[in-house]
């Protein structure tokens, strides 16, 4: 099987095996067993109430979804269609798709050639993920991550869908990064990109960046091109995102390791780089062929300059993006920002790999509604989560005293620091979402196909102890924690599970999922998550879309809404074939929800969105009520 047929985590596991059964799984097992999970009971909130305090059984919940009430929509069934499906009374249309020009000088997307490096540099990038909507002075800007490329589609005009020229490789590079675009409503009241806007910008792997924070200038950050260790080029594989109260965008670098290689595949990389999955083997992008900084044998420090949160000013196209090393280096999924009651800025972050960790950053300074907040992410304290089986947890400080590392080393080798303090290894922590109505946060733990098999790359003990009801967990779960004293900067928290995904039509045991999962709303692999202004939790999936065997009845990947008070979850949207549904934001008037569709047709069975025999293209789509009402 070629790397094109594998997901990022599968490639990582192939090259650098990761943990499967983890500490967190054992905590969950203990908690669920103690509260009778195997008997069909799923506990919420330290025994305060069960899923469906309304006394609804799983069957009763499935039958209750026909009315709209707080959700504002009727649940839709799963399907395997090659389109976006939304409830009656809603409609969708494209806003921007891969290859759409942002400037009049850029040619329209060419189905035959899929463009050139030059055309891609002036067009919307590929495989969009996290995104945010900004408004200032009556103008609207969207900042949108372009995580990676489907190489067989990008180079589908070439034999075997592989690169054959330097321009092919450079086109792939230009399809990565971030697209910053001004949008406006047209005469038909549809959102569209403002072509030639002075705010339109592509940020790519070749864009100049500033390195800030504790790691800036450290010897491990110095390279041939940058002997100061304070500047670098580019950002890529940006997955989820964040946005700050002061109006900047946070792009999160995730699987940065797959773009490095060595001309000599026998070259041995350092143990520190192996911890992050960096190797001498090319994943197929070929970047080292056109840019020697991606050859780890020639510049072994270059990977240390990737894996950060990048702060971008969406309204200043001349500004230099800043890599905020104070927030740590790992495979960032997203960055959930909240201002604590004491004014400190808190950022919750997950490291999306099996057996890795959940982090929290607390700023040194405090947020001011009228002052300069531009450097609040420059310095602060970094913590990692430890979950206990009494439904309590604590944030462990990553400091020189607790780790034996310098502040700079902690920010460069954050995974190693977390291992040193004994943090709880997690099952691929994806997006974190902070509830706007109370001091609690949620994390999507997407799946873990073979836990109990091996330690993580740091050698942390993740062996199973005793029976585990979710061995070979293909479904995933959503955990939540409540900050002590309603203070996000507090060192302690209580925790529980909001949902265990599963299939109650196939299983009658733990794999059936929690009580708020039923035949009408079942899903697998929760990934993207965001709260709307009313406190509804929107859940997006990136999982198995075979609609067969363990996943029978689940259909394509989807988007659901969850009521975090009652535990009820309803399916709102189903994506096209072979896609991931990822990234969500709203217009200021809350009458448009923007939803991202990534990698439709990744295995060759989609022609979304144009249909026929067209090339499948990722994109951002606007969803609205047909009556013009509020959504989210």
Coordinates of C-alpha atoms in Angstrom, one line a residue:
X1 CA 0.0 0.0 0.0
X2 CA 1.4 3.4 -0.9
X3 CA 1.5 6.4 1.5
X4 CA -1.3 7.9 -0.6
X5 CA -3.7 5.3 0.8
X6 CA -2.8 6.0 4.4
X7 CA -3.8 8.8 6.8
X8 CA -1.2 10.9 8.6
X9 CA -1.5 8.9 11.8
X10 CA -1.2 5.6 9.9
X11 CA 1.9 6.8 8.2
X12 CA 3.3 7.9 11.6
X13 CA 2.5 4.6 13.1
X14 CA 4.2 2.8 10.2
X15 CA 7.4 4.8 10.5
X16 CA 7.4 5.6 14.3
X17 CA 4.9 3.4 16.2
X18 CA 2.8 5.2 18.8
X19 CA 0.9 4.2 21.9
X20 CA -2.6 2.6 21.7
X21 CA -3.8 1.7 25.1
X22 CA -3.2 4.8 27.3
X23 CA -3.4 6.0 30.9
X24 CA -6.6 8.0 30.1
X25 CA -8.2 4.8 28.8
X26 CA -7.6 3.1 32.1
X27 CA -9.1 6.1 33.9
X28 CA -12.1 6.0 31.7
X29 CA -12.4 2.2 32.2
X30 CA -12.3 2.6 35.9
X31 CA -14.8 5.4 36.0
X32 CA -17.2 3.7 33.6
X33 CA -17.1 0.4 35.3
X34 CA -17.6 2.0 38.7
X35 CA -20.8 3.7 37.5
X36 CA -22.2 0.7 35.7
X37 CA -21.4 1.6 32.1
X38 CA -21.6 -2.1 31.0
X39 CA -25.1 -2.1 32.4
X40 CA -26.1 0.6 30.1
X41 CA -25.6 3.7 32.3
X42 CA -23.3 6.7 31.3
X43 CA -22.6 9.1 34.1
X44 CA -22.4 12.9 33.6
X45 CA -20.9 15.3 36.0
X46 CA -19.6 13.5 39.1
X47 CA -22.9 11.7 39.6
X48 CA -25.0 14.9 39.4
X49 CA -27.1 13.6 36.5
X50 CA -27.2 10.9 33.8
X51 CA -27.4 11.3 30.1
X52 CA -31.1 11.9 29.6
X53 CA -32.0 13.2 33.1
X54 CA -35.2 13.6 31.2
X55 CA -35.6 9.9 31.8
X56 CA -35.4 9.2 28.1
X57 CA -34.1 5.8 27.1
X58 CA -31.8 5.4 24.1
X59 CA -34.9 4.5 22.0
X60 CA -36.9 7.3 23.3
X61 CA -34.1 9.8 22.5
X62 CA -34.0 8.5 19.0
X63 CA -37.7 9.1 18.6
X64 CA -37.6 12.6 20.1
X65 CA -35.6 14.2 17.4
X66 CA -38.5 15.0 15.1
X67 CA -39.1 18.4 16.8
X68 CA -36.8 21.4 16.4
X69 CA -37.0 23.1 19.9
X70 CA -33.7 24.5 21.1
X71 CA -31.7 23.0 18.2
X72 CA -33.7 24.8 15.6
X73 CA -33.7 22.0 13.1
X74 CA -35.0 18.5 12.6
X75 CA -32.4 15.7 12.6
X76 CA -31.5 14.2 9.3
X77 CA -30.6 10.6 8.6
X78 CA -27.2 9.4 7.7
X79 CA -26.4 8.8 4.0
X80 CA -23.6 8.1 1.5
X81 CA -24.5 10.6 -1.2
X82 CA -22.0 12.7 -3.0
X83 CA -23.3 16.0 -1.8
X84 CA -23.9 18.1 1.3
X85 CA -27.2 17.2 3.0
X86 CA -28.9 19.6 5.4
X87 CA -32.3 19.6 7.2
X88 CA -35.5 20.9 5.5
X89 CA -35.6 24.6 5.7
X90 CA -31.8 25.0 5.2
X91 CA -29.7 25.5 2.0
X92 CA -26.0 25.5 1.1
X93 CA -23.8 27.0 -1.5
X94 CA -20.0 27.3 -2.1
X95 CA -18.1 30.3 -1.0
X96 CA -14.6 29.3 -2.2
X97 CA -13.0 26.0 -3.4
X98 CA -9.5 24.8 -4.0
X99 CA -7.9 26.6 -6.9
X100 CA -10.3 29.5 -7.1
X101 CA -8.3 32.7 -7.9
X102 CA -8.0 35.4 -5.3
X103 CA -6.7 37.9 -7.9
X104 CA -7.8 38.8 -11.4
X105 CA -4.2 38.1 -12.6
X106 CA -4.6 34.4 -11.5
X107 CA -6.2 32.1 -14.1
X108 CA -9.3 30.1 -13.2
X109 CA -8.9 26.6 -12.0
X110 CA -7.8 24.3 -14.8
X111 CA -9.3 20.8 -14.5
X112 CA -6.8 19.3 -17.0
X113 CA -3.6 20.6 -15.4
X114 CA -4.8 21.5 -11.9
X115 CA -2.7 24.6 -12.2
X116 CA 0.9 25.5 -11.8
X117 CA 3.0 26.7 -8.8
X118 CA 2.5 30.3 -9.9
X119 CA -1.3 30.0 -10.3
X120 CA -1.6 28.1 -7.0
X121 CA 0.3 30.9 -5.2
X122 CA -2.5 33.3 -6.2
X123 CA -5.4 30.9 -5.6
X124 CA -7.3 29.3 -2.6
X125 CA -5.2 26.5 -1.2
X126 CA -6.2 22.8 -0.9
X127 CA -7.8 20.8 1.9
X128 CA -9.1 23.6 4.1
X129 CA -9.5 22.9 7.8
X130 CA -9.9 25.4 10.6
X131 CA -11.1 28.9 9.9
X132 CA -12.4 32.1 11.5
X133 CA -14.5 35.1 10.4
X134 CA -13.3 38.6 11.3
X135 CA -15.1 42.0 10.9
X136 CA -13.5 45.4 11.1
X137 CA -14.5 48.8 9.8
X138 CA -17.5 47.2 7.9
X139 CA -15.2 44.7 6.0
X140 CA -15.2 41.0 6.5
X141 CA -12.2 38.7 6.3
X142 CA -12.0 34.9 6.5
X143 CA -8.7 33.2 7.5
X144 CA -8.7 29.6 6.5
X145 CA -6.1 26.8 7.0
X146 CA -5.0 24.8 3.9
X147 CA -3.8 21.7 5.7
X148 CA -2.3 19.5 3.0
X149 CA -2.9 18.1 -0.5
X150 CA -4.3 15.0 -1.9
X151 CA -1.3 14.2 -4.1
X152 CA -3.1 11.9 -6.5
X153 CA -5.7 14.7 -7.2
X154 CA -3.2 17.6 -7.2
X155 CA -1.0 15.7 -9.6
X156 CA -3.8 13.8 -11.3
X157 CA -2.7 15.0 -14.7
X158 CA 0.6 13.1 -14.3
X159 CA 1.2 9.4 -14.7
X160 CA 0.4 7.6 -11.4
X161 CA -0.6 10.9 -9.8
X162 CA 2.9 11.6 -8.7
X163 CA 5.2 14.7 -9.2
X164 CA 7.4 14.7 -12.2
X165 CA 8.8 18.2 -12.2
X166 CA 10.1 20.8 -9.7
X167 CA 7.0 22.9 -10.6
X168 CA 4.8 20.0 -9.5
X169 CA 6.5 19.9 -6.1
X170 CA 6.3 23.7 -5.7
X171 CA 2.6 23.7 -6.7
X172 CA 2.1 21.3 -3.8
X173 CA 3.9 23.6 -1.5
X174 CA 1.8 26.6 -2.6
X175 CA -1.4 24.6 -1.9
X176 CA -0.4 24.5 1.8
X177 CA -0.6 27.2 4.4
X178 CA -3.3 29.7 5.1
X179 CA -5.7 31.6 2.8
X180 CA -6.8 35.1 4.0
X181 CA -9.7 36.4 1.9
X182 CA -12.1 39.3 2.1
X183 CA -15.7 38.2 1.6
X184 CA -18.8 40.2 1.0
X185 CA -22.4 39.5 0.1
X186 CA -23.3 40.0 -3.6
X187 CA -26.6 41.2 -5.1
X188 CA -28.1 37.7 -4.6
X189 CA -27.2 37.9 -0.9
X190 CA -24.6 35.2 -1.3
X191 CA -21.2 35.3 0.3
X192 CA -18.3 35.5 -2.2
X193 CA -14.6 36.3 -2.3
X194 CA -13.7 39.9 -3.1
X195 CA -11.3 39.4 -6.0
X196 CA -8.2 41.7 -5.9
X197 CA -9.0 42.9 -2.4
X198 CA -6.0 44.5 -0.7
X199 CA -6.6 42.2 2.2
X200 CA -6.4 38.9 0.2
X201 CA -3.2 37.0 1.0
X202 CA -1.7 33.6 0.7
X203 CA 0.6 32.5 3.5
X204 CA 2.6 29.5 2.3
X205 CA 5.6 27.4 3.3
X206 CA 7.8 30.1 1.8
X207 CA 6.3 33.1 3.7
X208 CA 8.7 34.9 6.1
X209 CA 7.9 34.2 9.8
X210 CA 9.1 35.6 13.1
X211 CA 10.1 33.2 15.9
X212 CA 9.0 34.6 19.3
X213 CA 9.0 33.5 22.9
X214 CA 11.3 31.3 25.0
X215 CA 12.7 29.3 22.1
X216 CA 13.7 32.2 20.0
X217 CA 17.4 32.4 19.5
X218 CA 18.2 29.1 21.1
X219 CA 20.9 27.0 19.5
X220 CA 18.4 24.4 18.5
X221 CA 16.6 27.0 16.4
X222 CA 19.6 28.1 14.5
X223 CA 20.1 27.0 10.9
X224 CA 22.4 27.8 8.0
X225 CA 19.8 30.2 6.6
X226 CA 19.1 31.8 10.0
X227 CA 22.1 31.7 12.3
X228 CA 20.1 33.9 14.8
X229 CA 17.3 31.3 15.3
X230 CA 14.7 34.1 15.2
X231 CA 13.3 34.0 11.7
X232 CA 12.1 31.2 9.5
X233 CA 10.1 30.5 6.4
X234 CA 6.6 29.2 6.2
X235 CA 3.9 27.3 7.9
X236 CA 2.2 24.0 6.7
X237 CA -0.1 21.3 7.7
X238 CA -2.2 23.7 9.6
X239 CA -5.0 21.8 11.1
X240 CA -7.4 23.5 13.5
X241 CA -7.2 27.1 14.6
X242 CA -8.0 29.7 17.2
X243 CA -8.9 33.3 17.3
X244 CA -7.9 35.9 19.9
X245 CA -10.1 38.6 21.6
X246 CA -7.8 41.2 20.0
X247 CA -8.6 40.0 16.5
X248 CA -5.8 37.8 15.4
X249 CA -5.9 34.3 13.8
X250 CA -4.1 31.3 15.2
X251 CA -3.0 28.6 12.7
X252 CA -1.9 25.4 14.3
X253 CA 0.9 23.3 12.8
X254 CA 0.1 19.6 13.1
X255 CA 1.8 16.9 11.0
X256 CA 4.8 19.0 10.1
X257 CA 7.1 16.0 10.2
X258 CA 6.0 14.3 7.0
X259 CA 7.6 17.0 4.8
X260 CA 11.1 16.4 5.9
X261 CA 13.3 13.7 4.5
X262 CA 16.9 13.0 3.5
X263 CA 18.5 12.2 0.2
X264 CA 20.1 9.3 2.0
X265 CA 17.2 7.4 3.4
X266 CA 19.6 5.5 5.6
X267 CA 20.4 8.7 7.5
X268 CA 19.6 8.3 11.2
X269 CA 17.8 11.3 12.7
X270 CA 18.2 12.2 16.4
X271 CA 16.1 10.7 19.1
X272 CA 14.6 14.1 19.7
X273 CA 13.4 14.3 16.1
X274 CA 12.1 10.7 16.2
X275 CA 9.9 11.7 19.1
X276 CA 8.0 13.9 16.7
X277 CA 8.0 11.4 13.8
X278 CA 10.7 13.1 11.8
X279 CA 12.5 10.6 9.6
X280 CA 14.7 10.3 6.5
X281 CA 11.8 8.8 4.5
X282 CA 9.9 11.0 2.1
X283 CA 6.1 10.8 2.5
X284 CA 5.7 11.7 -1.2
X285 CA 5.7 15.5 -1.2
X286 CA 9.2 15.8 -2.4
X287 CA 9.9 19.2 -0.8
X288 CA 13.6 18.4 0.0
X289 CA 14.1 18.0 -3.8
X290 CA 13.5 21.7 -4.3
X291 CA 14.4 23.2 -1.0
X292 CA 17.4 21.8 0.9
X293 CA 16.1 23.0 4.3
X294 CA 13.7 20.0 4.2
X295 CA 16.7 17.6 4.1
X296 CA 17.3 16.7 7.7
X297 CA 20.7 15.4 7.0
X298 CA 21.7 18.9 5.7
X299 CA 19.9 21.0 8.3
X300 CA 18.9 18.9 11.3
X301 CA 17.6 21.9 13.3
X302 CA 15.0 23.0 10.7
X303 CA 12.3 20.6 12.1
X304 CA 12.7 22.3 15.4
X305 CA 11.2 25.5 13.8
X306 CA 7.9 23.7 12.9
X307 CA 5.1 22.5 15.2
X308 CA 4.0 25.7 16.7
X309 CA 0.9 28.0 16.9
X310 CA 1.3 30.8 14.3
X311 CA -0.4 34.2 15.0
X312 CA -1.6 36.1 12.0
X313 CA -3.1 39.6 11.7
X314 CA -5.9 39.1 9.1
X315 CA -6.3 42.8 8.4
X316 CA -2.7 43.6 7.8
X317 CA -1.4 41.8 4.7
X318 CA 2.1 43.3 5.2
X319 CA 2.4 41.9 8.7
X320 CA 4.9 39.1 9.5
X321 CA 3.2 36.0 11.0
X322 CA 4.6 35.0 14.4
X323 CA 5.4 31.5 15.6
X324 CA 4.5 31.6 19.3
X325 CA 6.9 29.1 20.9
X326 CA 5.6 29.9 24.4
X327 CA 2.6 27.7 23.6
X328 CA 4.9 24.7 23.0
X329 CA 5.9 22.5 20.1
X330 CA 3.9 19.4 19.2
X331 CA 1.3 18.4 16.6
X332 CA -1.1 21.1 17.4
X333 CA -4.7 20.4 16.6
X334 CA -6.3 23.7 17.5
X335 CA -6.0 26.5 20.0
X336 CA -9.0 27.2 22.1
X337 CA -8.7 30.7 23.6
X338 CA -10.6 32.1 26.6
X339 CA -10.0 35.0 28.9
X340 CA -10.1 33.9 32.6
X341 CA -11.8 35.7 35.4
X342 CA -8.5 37.3 36.4
X343 CA -7.8 38.6 32.9
X344 CA -5.2 36.0 32.0
X345 CA -5.5 34.6 28.5
X346 CA -5.8 30.8 28.6
X347 CA -5.2 28.6 25.5
X348 CA -6.1 24.9 25.6
X349 CA -4.4 22.7 23.0
X350 CA -4.3 19.0 22.1
X351 CA -1.4 17.1 20.5
X352 CA -3.1 14.9 17.9
X353 CA -1.2 11.6 18.1
X354 CA -1.9 8.4 19.9
X355 CA -0.5 8.5 23.4
X356 CA 0.2 12.2 23.4
X357 CA -1.0 15.0 25.7
X358 CA -3.5 17.8 26.5
X359 CA -2.0 21.2 27.3
X360 CA -2.9 24.6 28.8
X361 CA -1.1 27.9 28.4
X362 CA -1.7 30.8 30.8
X363 CA -0.4 34.2 29.7
X364 CA 2.0 36.2 31.9
X365 CA 0.1 39.5 31.1
X366 CA -3.6 40.2 31.3
X367 CA -6.0 41.1 28.5
X368 CA -7.1 44.7 28.1
X369 CA -10.2 45.7 26.1
X370 CA -8.6 49.0 25.2
X371 CA -4.8 48.4 25.5
X372 CA -2.2 46.6 23.4
X373 CA -2.6 42.9 23.6
X374 CA -0.3 42.0 20.6
X375 CA 2.3 40.2 22.7
X376 CA 0.1 38.3 25.2
X377 CA 1.1 35.0 23.6
X378 CA 4.8 35.9 23.9
X379 CA 5.3 34.7 27.4
X380 CA 3.4 32.7 30.1
X381 CA 3.2 29.3 31.8
X382 CA 2.7 26.0 30.1
X383 CA 0.9 23.1 31.7
X384 CA -0.1 19.5 30.8
X385 CA -3.1 17.6 32.0
X386 CA -3.1 14.7 34.5
X387 CA -6.5 12.8 34.9
X388 CA -7.2 10.8 38.0
X389 CA -9.7 8.0 38.4
X390 CA -11.6 9.8 41.1
X391 CA -12.9 12.1 38.4
X392 CA -10.5 14.8 39.4
X393 CA -7.5 16.2 37.5
X394 CA -4.7 18.7 37.7
X395 CA -2.6 20.8 35.4
X396 CA 1.1 19.9 35.9
X397 CA 3.5 22.8 35.4
X398 CA 6.2 22.4 32.8
X399 CA 9.1 24.3 34.4
X400 CA 12.9 23.8 34.7
X401 CA 12.2 22.6 38.3
X402 CA 9.7 19.9 37.3
X403 CA 11.4 18.8 34.1
X404 CA 15.1 19.4 34.5
X405 CA 15.0 21.3 31.1
X406 CA 15.5 25.0 30.3
X407 CA 12.6 27.1 29.4
X408 CA 13.6 27.0 25.7
X409 CA 14.1 23.3 25.7
X410 CA 10.6 22.8 27.2
X411 CA 9.1 24.8 24.4
X412 CA 11.1 23.0 21.7
X413 CA 10.9 19.4 23.2
X414 CA 7.5 19.8 24.8
X415 CA 6.5 16.2 24.4
X416 CA 9.6 15.1 26.3
X417 CA 8.8 17.6 29.0
X418 CA 5.3 16.3 29.4
X419 CA 6.6 12.7 29.6
X420 CA 9.0 13.8 32.4
X421 CA 6.2 15.0 34.7
X422 CA 4.0 12.0 34.2
X423 CA 1.2 13.5 32.2
X424 CA -1.8 11.4 31.2
X425 CA -1.3 10.0 27.7
X426 CA -4.4 10.6 25.6
X427 CA -6.1 9.0 22.6
X428 CA -5.3 11.5 19.9
X429 CA -6.7 14.7 21.4
X430 CA -8.2 16.7 18.6
X431 CA -10.1 20.0 18.9
X432 CA -10.8 21.6 22.2
X433 CA -13.9 23.8 22.6
X434 CA -14.6 26.1 25.5
X435 CA -18.2 26.6 26.6
X436 CA -19.1 30.3 26.4
X437 CA -21.7 30.0 29.2
X438 CA -19.7 28.3 31.9
X439 CA -16.1 27.5 32.9
X440 CA -15.8 24.1 31.2
X441 CA -14.1 22.8 28.1
X442 CA -14.4 19.7 25.8
X443 CA -11.9 17.7 23.9
X444 CA -12.5 15.3 21.1
X445 CA -10.6 12.0 21.5
X446 CA -11.1 10.8 18.0
X447 CA -10.2 7.0 18.1
X448 CA -7.6 4.5 19.1
X449 CA -7.7 1.4 17.0
X450 CA -5.3 -0.9 18.9
X451 CA -4.7 0.4 22.4
X452 CA -3.0 -1.8 24.9
X453 CA -0.3 -2.8 22.3
X454 CA 2.7 -0.5 22.8
X455 CA 4.1 2.5 24.6
X456 CA 4.2 5.9 22.9
X457 CA 7.3 7.2 21.1
X458 CA 8.6 8.6 24.4
X459 CA 8.4 5.2 26.1
X460 CA 5.6 6.2 28.5
X461 CA 3.9 3.2 30.0
X462 CA 0.6 2.8 28.4
X463 CA -0.1 -0.9 29.1
X464 CA -3.6 -2.0 30.0
X465 CA -4.4 -3.0 33.6
X466 CA -7.3 -5.3 33.9
X467 CA -10.4 -5.5 31.6
X468 CA -11.1 -2.6 29.3
X469 CA -14.5 -2.2 27.7
X470 CA -13.1 -0.1 24.8
X471 CA -10.2 -2.1 23.5
X472 CA -9.7 -1.5 19.8
X473 CA -11.7 1.7 20.1
X474 CA -12.6 2.7 16.5
X475 CA -15.3 5.1 17.6
X476 CA -13.8 7.7 19.9
X477 CA -15.2 9.9 22.7
X478 CA -15.7 13.4 23.9
X479 CA -14.4 14.3 27.4
X480 CA -15.0 17.5 29.3
X481 CA -13.5 19.2 32.3
X482 CA -14.8 21.8 34.7
X483 CA -12.3 24.3 36.1
X484 CA -12.2 24.6 39.9
X485 CA -13.9 27.8 41.2
X486 CA -15.0 28.6 37.6
X487 CA -11.4 29.8 36.9
X488 CA -9.6 28.6 33.8
X489 CA -6.3 29.4 35.4
X490 CA -7.0 27.1 38.4
X491 CA -4.6 24.1 38.8
X492 CA -7.4 21.7 39.5
X493 CA -10.5 20.4 37.6
X494 CA -13.2 17.8 37.7
X495 CA -13.9 15.8 34.6
X496 CA -16.4 13.4 33.0
X497 CA -17.4 12.1 29.5
X498 CA -20.0 13.9 27.4
X499 CA -20.3 11.1 24.8
X500 CA -18.8 7.8 23.8
X501 CA -19.4 7.3 20.1
X502 CA -20.5 3.8 19.1
X503 CA -22.9 1.7 17.1
X504 CA -26.0 0.5 19.1
X505 CA -27.3 -1.3 16.0
X506 CA -24.2 -3.6 15.8
X507 CA -23.2 -3.8 19.5
X508 CA -24.9 -4.2 22.8
X509 CA -21.8 -3.7 25.0
X510 CA -19.4 -0.8 25.4
X511 CA -19.1 -0.4 21.7
X512 CA -22.7 0.6 21.5
X513 CA -21.7 3.9 22.9
X514 CA -23.1 6.0 25.7
X515 CA -26.8 6.5 26.3
X516 CA -27.0 9.7 24.2
X517 CA -25.9 7.7 21.2
X518 CA -28.6 6.0 19.3
X519 CA -29.5 4.6 15.8
X520 CA -30.6 8.1 14.7
X521 CA -27.5 10.1 15.6
X522 CA -24.6 7.6 15.7
X523 CA -21.2 8.6 14.5
X524 CA -17.5 7.8 14.8
X525 CA -14.3 9.7 15.2
X526 CA -15.3 13.1 16.6
X527 CA -12.7 15.7 15.5
X528 CA -13.7 19.3 14.9
X529 CA -15.7 21.0 17.7
X530 CA -16.9 24.5 18.3
X531 CA -19.6 26.2 20.5
X532 CA -22.0 28.7 19.0
X533 CA -23.1 31.8 20.9
X534 CA -26.1 30.0 22.4
X535 CA -23.9 27.2 24.0
X536 CA -24.7 24.4 21.5
X537 CA -21.7 22.2 20.8
X538 CA -21.1 21.5 17.1
X539 CA -19.3 18.3 16.5
X540 CA -17.6 17.3 13.2
X541 CA -16.3 13.9 12.2
X542 CA -13.3 12.5 10.3
X543 CA -13.7 8.8 10.6
X544 CA -14.7 5.6 8.8
X545 CA -17.2 6.3 6.0
X546 CA -17.6 2.7 4.7
X547 CA -21.1 2.5 6.1
X548 CA -20.4 -1.2 6.7
X549 CA -19.8 -3.7 9.5
X550 CA -18.9 -1.7 12.7
X551 CA -19.8 1.5 10.9
X552 CA -23.0 0.3 9.3
X553 CA -25.7 3.0 9.4
X554 CA -23.2 5.9 10.0
X555 CA -22.8 6.9 6.3
X556 CA -20.5 9.7 5.3
X557 CA -18.7 12.0 7.7
X558 CA -21.0 14.5 9.3
X559 CA -21.7 17.4 11.6
X560 CA -23.9 17.2 14.7
X561 CA -25.1 19.5 17.5
X562 CA -25.0 18.6 21.1
X563 CA -26.9 20.1 24.1
X564 CA -24.3 19.9 26.8
X565 CA -27.0 20.2 29.6
X566 CA -29.3 17.4 28.5
X567 CA -26.7 15.4 26.6
X568 CA -28.9 15.2 23.5
X569 CA -27.0 15.0 20.2
X570 CA -28.6 15.5 16.7
X571 CA -27.2 15.2 13.2
X572 CA -27.4 18.4 11.3
X573 CA -25.3 17.9 8.1
X574 CA -23.8 15.0 6.1
X575 CA -20.9 15.6 3.8
X576 CA -20.1 14.2 0.4
X577 CA -18.3 11.0 -0.3
X578 CA -14.9 10.4 1.3
X579 CA -14.7 13.8 2.9
X580 CA -13.9 15.1 6.3
X581 CA -16.3 17.8 7.7
X582 CA -14.0 20.3 9.4
X583 CA -13.9 23.9 10.4
X584 CA -16.9 26.1 11.3
X585 CA -17.6 29.7 11.9
X586 CA -20.5 32.2 11.7
X587 CA -21.3 35.5 10.1
X588 CA -21.7 38.3 12.7
X589 CA -25.5 38.3 12.2
X590 CA -25.6 34.6 12.9
X591 CA -27.6 34.0 9.7
X592 CA -24.8 32.1 7.9
X593 CA -22.8 29.1 9.1
X594 CA -19.6 28.5 7.2
X595 CA -18.6 24.8 7.1
X596 CA -15.4 23.3 5.6
X597 CA -15.4 20.1 3.4
X598 CA -12.0 18.5 3.2
X599 CA -10.6 15.8 0.9
X600 CA -13.8 14.7 -1.0
X601 CA -12.8 11.8 -3.2
X602 CA -9.6 11.1 -1.4
X603 CA -9.9 7.5 -2.6
X604 CA -11.4 8.3 -6.0
X605 CA -15.1 8.1 -5.5
X606 CA -16.3 11.7 -5.5
X607 CA -16.8 14.6 -7.9
X608 CA -18.0 17.1 -5.4
X609 CA -18.9 19.9 -5.6
X610 CA -19.4 20.2 -9.4
X611 CA -20.5 16.7 -10.2
X612 CA -20.2 14.8 -13.4
X613 CA -16.6 13.8 -14.0
X614 CA -15.2 16.9 -12.5
X615 CA -12.1 17.0 -10.2
X616 CA -13.2 16.8 -6.5
X617 CA -12.3 20.0 -4.7
X618 CA -12.3 20.9 -1.0
X619 CA -13.9 24.2 0.0
X620 CA -15.8 26.4 2.3
X621 CA -19.6 26.3 2.1
X622 CA -22.3 28.7 3.4
X623 CA -25.3 27.1 5.2
X624 CA -28.4 29.3 5.8
X625 CA -32.0 29.0 6.8
X626 CA -34.3 29.5 3.8
X627 CA -36.4 31.8 6.0
X628 CA -33.4 34.0 6.8
X629 CA -33.5 33.0 10.5
X630 CA -30.6 32.6 12.9
X631 CA -28.3 29.6 12.9
X632 CA -26.0 29.2 15.8

